[in-house]
Coordinates of C-alpha atoms in Angstrom, one line a residue:
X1 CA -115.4 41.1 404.7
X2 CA -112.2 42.2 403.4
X3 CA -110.2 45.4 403.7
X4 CA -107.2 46.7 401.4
X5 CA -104.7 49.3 403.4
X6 CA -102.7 51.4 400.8
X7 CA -99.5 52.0 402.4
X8 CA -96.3 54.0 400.8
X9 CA -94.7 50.3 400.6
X10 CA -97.1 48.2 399.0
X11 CA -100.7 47.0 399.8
X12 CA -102.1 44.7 402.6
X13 CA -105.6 43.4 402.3
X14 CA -106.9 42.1 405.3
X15 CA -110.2 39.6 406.4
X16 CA -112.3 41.1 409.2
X17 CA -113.4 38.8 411.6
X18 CA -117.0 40.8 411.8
X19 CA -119.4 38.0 413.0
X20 CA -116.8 36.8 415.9
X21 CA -115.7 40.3 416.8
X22 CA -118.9 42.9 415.7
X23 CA -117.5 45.9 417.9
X24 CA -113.8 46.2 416.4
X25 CA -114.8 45.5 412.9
X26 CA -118.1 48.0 413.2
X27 CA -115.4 50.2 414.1
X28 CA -112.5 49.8 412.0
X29 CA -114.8 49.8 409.1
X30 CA -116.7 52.7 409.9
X31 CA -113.5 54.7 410.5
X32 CA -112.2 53.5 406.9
X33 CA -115.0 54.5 405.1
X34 CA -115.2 58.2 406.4
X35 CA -111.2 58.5 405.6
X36 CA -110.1 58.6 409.5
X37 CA -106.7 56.6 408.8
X38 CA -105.9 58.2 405.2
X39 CA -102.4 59.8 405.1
X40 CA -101.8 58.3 409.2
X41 CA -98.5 57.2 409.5
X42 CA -97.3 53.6 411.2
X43 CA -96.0 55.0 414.7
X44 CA -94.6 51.9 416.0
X45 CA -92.3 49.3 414.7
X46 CA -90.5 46.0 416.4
X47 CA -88.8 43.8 414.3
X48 CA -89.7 40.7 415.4
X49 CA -92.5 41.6 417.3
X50 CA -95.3 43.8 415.3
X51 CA -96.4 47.0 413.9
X52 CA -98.5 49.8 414.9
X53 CA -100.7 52.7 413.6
X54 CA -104.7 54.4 413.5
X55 CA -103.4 57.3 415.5
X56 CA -104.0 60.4 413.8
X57 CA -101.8 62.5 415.5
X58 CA -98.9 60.3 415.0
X59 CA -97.7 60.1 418.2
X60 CA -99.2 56.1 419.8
X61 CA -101.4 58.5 422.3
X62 CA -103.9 60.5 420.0
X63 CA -107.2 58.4 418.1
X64 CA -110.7 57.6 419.0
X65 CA -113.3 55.2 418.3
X66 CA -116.6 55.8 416.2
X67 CA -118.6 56.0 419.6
X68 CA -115.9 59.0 420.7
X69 CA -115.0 57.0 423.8
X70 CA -112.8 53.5 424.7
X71 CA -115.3 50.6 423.8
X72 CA -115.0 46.7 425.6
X73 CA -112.4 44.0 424.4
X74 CA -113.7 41.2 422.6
X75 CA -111.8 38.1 423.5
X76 CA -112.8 35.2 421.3
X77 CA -111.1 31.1 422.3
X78 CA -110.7 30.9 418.2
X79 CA -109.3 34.0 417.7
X80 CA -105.9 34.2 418.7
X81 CA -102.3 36.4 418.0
X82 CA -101.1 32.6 416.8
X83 CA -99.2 33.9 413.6
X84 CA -97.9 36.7 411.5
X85 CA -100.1 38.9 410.1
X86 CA -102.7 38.9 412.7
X87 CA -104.7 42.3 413.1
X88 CA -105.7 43.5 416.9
X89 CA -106.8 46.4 418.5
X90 CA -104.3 48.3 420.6
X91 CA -105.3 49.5 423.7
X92 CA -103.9 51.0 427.1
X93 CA -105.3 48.7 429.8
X94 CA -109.1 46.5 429.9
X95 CA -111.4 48.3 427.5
X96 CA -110.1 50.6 426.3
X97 CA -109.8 50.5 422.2
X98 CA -110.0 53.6 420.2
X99 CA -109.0 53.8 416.6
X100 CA -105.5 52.2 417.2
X101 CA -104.5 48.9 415.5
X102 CA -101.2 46.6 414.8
X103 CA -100.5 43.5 413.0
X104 CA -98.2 41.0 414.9
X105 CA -94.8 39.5 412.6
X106 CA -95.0 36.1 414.1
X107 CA -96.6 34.4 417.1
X108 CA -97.4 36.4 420.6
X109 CA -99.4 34.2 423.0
X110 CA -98.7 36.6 426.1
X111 CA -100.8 38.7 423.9
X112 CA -103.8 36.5 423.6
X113 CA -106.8 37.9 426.3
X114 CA -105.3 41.2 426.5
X115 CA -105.6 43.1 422.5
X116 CA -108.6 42.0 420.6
X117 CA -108.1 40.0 417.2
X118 CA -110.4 40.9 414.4
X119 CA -108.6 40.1 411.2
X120 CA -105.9 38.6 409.6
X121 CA -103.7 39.5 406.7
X122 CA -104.8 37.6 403.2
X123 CA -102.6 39.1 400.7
X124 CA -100.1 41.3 400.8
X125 CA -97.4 39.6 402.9
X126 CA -94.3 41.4 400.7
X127 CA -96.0 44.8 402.0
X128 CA -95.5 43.2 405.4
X129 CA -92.2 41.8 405.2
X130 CA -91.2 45.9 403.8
X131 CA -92.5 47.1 407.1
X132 CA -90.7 44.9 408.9
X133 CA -87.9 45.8 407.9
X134 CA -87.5 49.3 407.9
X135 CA -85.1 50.9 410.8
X136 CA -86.3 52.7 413.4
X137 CA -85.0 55.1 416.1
X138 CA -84.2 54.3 420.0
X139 CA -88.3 54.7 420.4
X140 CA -89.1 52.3 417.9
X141 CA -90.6 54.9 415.5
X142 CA -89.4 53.9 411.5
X143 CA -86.6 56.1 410.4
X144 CA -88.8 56.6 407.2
X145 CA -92.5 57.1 407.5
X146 CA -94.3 54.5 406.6
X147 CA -97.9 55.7 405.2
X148 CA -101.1 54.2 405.2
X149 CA -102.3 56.5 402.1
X150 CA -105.6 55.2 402.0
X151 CA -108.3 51.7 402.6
X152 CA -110.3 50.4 400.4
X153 CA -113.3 48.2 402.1
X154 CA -114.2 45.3 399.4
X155 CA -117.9 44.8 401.1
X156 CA -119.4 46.7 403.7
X157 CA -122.2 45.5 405.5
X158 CA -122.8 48.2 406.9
X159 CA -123.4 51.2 404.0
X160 CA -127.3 49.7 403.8

């Protein structure tokens, strides 16, 4: 299962870990399809560290899951924020994922048991290095918005 995220700086297409991780993929995909992240911006940005966005209201506080309330972690031994271009769920404490994602820029094992990995980065990687480097402000908000315009899901399993 593969999705493509259309961003204002390039393309990333990512592979969904569905089997290992069925509640964070159901839900990313499901918010793809019905357009929840088009024209959401990419709140948060560490060099270094990772990237951040699937809040609606732009701010890292707003977004909600398919179920409209916080659904469990899925922590999987295989599945870990071992190198750039992971994809996890971001989350404010245990259990709590809504619609908000990031991809990591290199290895984070502190983060491994705490943020949900369900997908990787498969092509793309220029689009990724771009992010990386635009500037950002004392809050770690890019100077320039960065725009995920649109996804494109490459299989759904779930439109049966």
């Amino acid at each position: 299962m593969s999705v493509t995220l259309k961003t204002s700086l390039g393309d990333v297409k990512v592979e969904l870990f569905c089997e290992s991780v069925p509640l964070a993929c159901e839900n990313f995909l499901a918010l793809c399809g019905t357009g929840y992240y088009d024209n959401t911006v990419f709140h948060r940005n560490i060099k270094g560290f990772m990237i951040q966005g699937g809040d609606p209201t732009g701010t890292g506080k707003g977004g909600t899951s398919i179920w409209a309330r916080k659904f469990k972690d899925e922590f999987i031994p295989s599945l870990k924020h071992d190198s750039r271009g992971m994809l996890s769920m971001a989350n404010s404490g245990p259990d709590t994922n809504g619609s908000q994602f990031f991809f990591i820029y290199s290895k984070q094992s502190h983060l491994n048991n705490v943020y949900t990995v369900f997908g990787r980065v498969i092509d793309g990687w220029q689009t990724l290095d771009a992010m990386e480097k635009v500037p950002t402000d004392g809050t770690d908000r890019p100077l320039v918005d960065i725009v995920l315009q649109r996804t494109l899901i490459h299989a759904n399993p779930l439109a049966s």
